Amino acid sequence: GENVEQHPSTLSVQEGDSAVIKCTYSDSASNYFPWYKQELGKRPQLIIDIRSNVGEKKDQRIAVTLNKTAKHFSLHITETQPEDSAVYFCAASPNQAGTALIFGKGTTLSVSS
Amino acid sequence: NAGVTQTPKFRVLKTGQSMTLLCAQDMNHEYMYWYRQDPGMGLRLIHYSVGEGTTAKGEVPDGYNVSRLKKQNFLLGLESAAPSQTSVYFCASNQKLHTGELFFGEGSRLTVL
């Protein structure tokens, strides 16, 4: 089955800096890669996703890149703000029966002002 | 719309006791999921359902049972609770199994003594 590795587990940046979180996946059949943000004590919420036919996607200060050959994808946050502090999860989903979305272990991002 | 609602939100059990977590969604979603979240382990898929009357095993199904008798409800049962099942449990639902946004409930914190 699918296995998703996420790095780093913790990341501390200064306000205004960029943050990058990287994930690798094992199943070459995976074709959907979302990112979820979970604020302290809250539920995870989707912030951006990318499909395998696209190499990059941007939404304001966040972007996701995908390298299917290397089986890795990354989340980029520019001009970080204190409210970006949260746990971020990447996930991968093979488009085949008998599987569902598999998450990485998460990255705790701390943005200090 | 309430979205995804989980009951109860908190519960303390003794080893060997049984309990059921209820998840209800009012979005007419076909697919429903149970994840558990533990520190440093991310979100791990326990069981999921691709429609009323169906269930399937996820990454960590042992010690849990599920049922989807009605489309809007997905029940997670612990027949004989163990301390290793102390966790925060999240229910989620979506309309597309492999490529759709997951909508999470608020979570249920279970402690097994």
Coordinates of C-alpha atoms in Angstrom, one line a residue:
Chain A
G1 CA 0.0 0.0 0.0
E2 CA 0.9 3.7 -0.1
N3 CA 3.4 5.1 2.3
V4 CA 4.0 8.8 2.7
E5 CA 7.1 10.3 4.4
Q6 CA 7.1 13.9 5.5
H7 CA 10.0 16.1 6.5
P8 CA 10.8 18.0 8.6
S9 CA 8.7 17.1 11.6
T10 CA 9.2 20.5 13.1
L11 CA 10.1 23.8 11.4
S12 CA 10.7 27.2 13.0
V13 CA 10.9 30.4 11.0
Q14 CA 10.8 34.1 11.5
E15 CA 7.8 36.1 10.3
G16 CA 8.3 37.0 6.7
D17 CA 10.6 34.1 5.9
S18 CA 9.6 31.2 3.5
A19 CA 8.8 27.7 4.7
V20 CA 9.2 24.5 2.7
I21 CA 7.8 21.1 3.7
K22 CA 8.6 18.0 1.6
C23 CA 6.9 14.7 1.2
T24 CA 7.7 11.5 -0.7
Y25 CA 5.3 8.7 -1.6
S26 CA 5.8 5.1 -2.6
D27 CA 2.9 4.1 -4.8
S28 CA 3.5 5.3 -8.4
A29 CA -0.3 4.9 -9.0
S30 CA -1.0 7.9 -6.7
N31 CA -2.3 10.8 -8.6
Y32 CA -3.8 13.2 -6.0
F33 CA -1.8 15.1 -3.4
P34 CA -3.6 17.4 -0.9
W35 CA -2.2 19.4 1.9
Y36 CA -4.1 20.0 5.2
K37 CA -3.6 22.5 7.9
Q38 CA -4.5 21.8 11.5
E39 CA -4.5 24.6 14.0
L40 CA -4.2 23.7 17.7
G41 CA -7.3 22.0 18.9
K42 CA -9.1 22.2 15.6
R43 CA -9.9 19.8 12.8
P44 CA -7.7 19.5 9.7
Q45 CA -8.7 21.6 6.7
L46 CA -7.7 21.5 3.1
I47 CA -5.5 24.4 2.0
I48 CA -4.3 23.3 -1.4
D49 CA -4.1 20.2 -3.6
I50 CA -2.5 19.1 -6.8
R51 CA -3.2 16.4 -9.3
S52 CA -0.6 14.3 -11.1
N53 CA -1.1 16.1 -14.5
V54 CA 0.0 19.4 -13.0
G55 CA 3.6 20.3 -11.9
E56 CA 2.8 23.3 -9.8
K57 CA -0.1 25.1 -8.3
K58 CA -0.3 28.4 -6.5
D59 CA -2.8 30.1 -4.3
Q60 CA -1.7 33.5 -2.9
R61 CA 1.2 32.8 -0.5
I62 CA 1.1 29.0 -0.8
A63 CA 2.2 26.8 -3.6
V64 CA 2.7 23.1 -4.1
T65 CA 5.1 21.4 -6.6
L66 CA 5.0 17.8 -7.7
N67 CA 7.8 15.7 -9.2
K68 CA 6.2 12.4 -10.4
T69 CA 9.4 10.9 -11.6
A70 CA 11.0 11.3 -8.2
K71 CA 7.7 10.7 -6.3
H72 CA 7.9 13.8 -4.2
F73 CA 5.9 16.9 -3.6
S74 CA 6.4 20.0 -1.6
L75 CA 4.5 22.8 0.1
H76 CA 5.9 26.3 -0.1
I77 CA 4.7 29.1 2.1
T78 CA 6.1 32.6 1.4
E79 CA 6.0 35.7 3.6
T80 CA 5.0 33.6 6.6
Q81 CA 2.8 35.1 9.3
P82 CA 2.1 34.1 12.9
E83 CA -1.3 32.7 11.9
D84 CA 0.5 30.2 9.6
S85 CA 1.6 28.4 12.8
A86 CA 0.0 25.0 12.7
V87 CA 0.5 21.4 11.9
Y88 CA 0.6 20.7 8.2
F89 CA -0.1 17.2 6.7
C90 CA 0.6 16.0 3.2
A91 CA -1.3 13.1 1.8
A92 CA -1.4 10.9 -1.3
S93 CA -4.2 8.8 -2.9
P94 CA -3.8 6.1 -5.5
N95 CA -6.7 6.2 -7.9
Q96 CA -7.6 2.5 -7.5
A97 CA -10.1 0.3 -5.6
G98 CA -9.3 -0.7 -2.1
T99 CA -7.4 2.4 -1.1
A100 CA -8.1 5.8 0.4
L101 CA -6.2 8.9 1.3
I102 CA -3.0 8.2 3.3
F103 CA -1.4 11.0 5.3
G104 CA 2.2 11.8 6.3
K105 CA 3.1 12.3 10.0
G106 CA 2.8 16.0 9.9
T107 CA 5.1 19.1 10.3
T108 CA 4.7 21.5 13.1
L109 CA 5.4 25.0 11.8
S110 CA 6.1 27.8 14.2
V111 CA 6.3 31.3 12.9
S112 CA 7.7 33.8 15.4
S113 CA 7.3 37.6 15.1
Chain B
N1 CA -25.6 22.6 7.5
A2 CA -23.8 21.1 10.5
G3 CA -21.3 19.3 8.2
V4 CA -19.7 16.3 10.0
T5 CA -20.7 15.8 13.6
Q6 CA -19.0 13.4 16.0
T7 CA -20.4 12.1 19.3
P8 CA -19.2 12.0 22.0
K9 CA -16.4 14.6 22.0
F10 CA -14.7 13.2 25.1
R11 CA -14.8 9.8 26.8
V12 CA -12.8 8.0 29.4
L13 CA -12.9 4.2 29.4
K14 CA -11.4 1.4 31.5
T15 CA -9.5 -1.3 29.8
G16 CA -11.8 -4.0 28.5
Q17 CA -14.9 -1.7 28.2
S18 CA -16.7 -1.2 24.9
M19 CA -18.0 1.9 23.3
T20 CA -19.2 3.3 20.0
L21 CA -18.3 6.6 18.3
L22 CA -21.0 8.0 16.1
C23 CA -20.2 10.1 13.0
A24 CA -23.0 11.9 11.2
Q25 CA -22.8 14.0 8.0
D26 CA -25.5 16.0 6.3
M27 CA -23.8 16.7 3.0
N28 CA -25.0 13.5 1.3
H29 CA -21.5 12.3 0.9
E30 CA -20.9 8.8 -0.4
Y31 CA -17.6 8.2 1.3
M32 CA -16.8 8.2 5.0
Y33 CA -13.7 7.6 7.0
W34 CA -12.3 7.1 10.5
Y35 CA -8.8 8.3 11.3
R36 CA -6.9 8.3 14.6
Q37 CA -4.4 11.0 15.4
D38 CA -1.5 10.3 17.8
P39 CA 1.5 12.6 18.6
G40 CA 4.2 12.2 16.0
M41 CA 2.1 9.7 14.0
G42 CA -0.1 11.9 11.9
L43 CA -3.5 10.8 10.8
R44 CA -3.8 7.0 10.3
L45 CA -6.8 5.5 8.5
I46 CA -8.7 2.9 10.5
H47 CA -11.6 2.0 8.3
Y48 CA -13.6 3.6 5.6
S49 CA -16.8 3.2 3.6
V50 CA -17.5 3.7 -0.1
G51 CA -21.3 3.7 0.4
E52 CA -24.2 2.6 2.5
G53 CA -23.8 -1.0 3.7
T54 CA -20.0 -1.1 2.8
T55 CA -16.9 -1.0 4.9
A56 CA -13.2 -1.5 4.2
K57 CA -10.0 -1.8 6.3
G58 CA -7.5 1.0 6.4
E59 CA -3.9 1.1 7.8
V60 CA -4.7 0.3 11.4
P61 CA -8.0 -1.6 11.6
D62 CA -7.2 -4.1 14.4
G63 CA -9.3 -3.7 17.5
Y64 CA -12.0 -1.7 15.8
N65 CA -15.2 -2.5 14.0
V66 CA -17.4 -0.2 11.9
S67 CA -20.8 -0.1 10.4
R68 CA -22.6 2.1 7.7
L69 CA -26.2 1.1 8.0
K70 CA -27.4 4.5 6.8
K71 CA -25.6 6.8 4.3
Q72 CA -25.3 9.7 6.7
N73 CA -23.9 7.7 9.6
F74 CA -20.6 5.9 10.2
L75 CA -20.1 4.1 13.5
L76 CA -16.7 3.1 15.0
G77 CA -16.8 0.5 17.7
L78 CA -14.2 -0.6 20.2
E79 CA -15.3 -4.0 21.6
S80 CA -12.6 -4.3 24.3
A81 CA -10.7 -1.1 24.8
A82 CA -7.0 -1.1 25.3
P83 CA -4.7 1.7 26.5
S84 CA -3.1 1.7 23.0
Q85 CA -6.4 3.0 21.7
T86 CA -6.1 6.2 23.7
S87 CA -6.2 8.8 20.9
V88 CA -8.1 11.5 19.1
Y89 CA -10.4 10.1 16.6
F90 CA -11.5 12.0 13.5
C91 CA -14.3 11.2 11.2
A92 CA -14.3 12.6 7.7
S93 CA -16.5 12.4 4.6
N94 CA -16.3 13.4 0.9
Q95 CA -18.0 13.0 -2.4
K96 CA -15.0 11.6 -4.4
L97 CA -13.0 8.7 -3.0
H98 CA -9.6 9.5 -4.4
T99 CA -9.6 13.2 -5.4
G100 CA -12.1 15.1 -3.2
E101 CA -11.6 17.3 -0.2
L102 CA -12.1 15.6 3.1
F103 CA -14.5 17.3 5.5
F104 CA -13.5 16.5 9.1
G105 CA -15.5 16.4 12.2
E106 CA -14.2 18.1 15.4
G107 CA -12.6 15.0 16.8
S108 CA -13.4 12.7 19.7
R109 CA -10.8 12.4 22.5
L110 CA -10.8 8.9 23.9
T111 CA -8.7 7.9 27.0
V112 CA -8.4 4.3 28.0
L113 CA -7.1 3.7 31.5

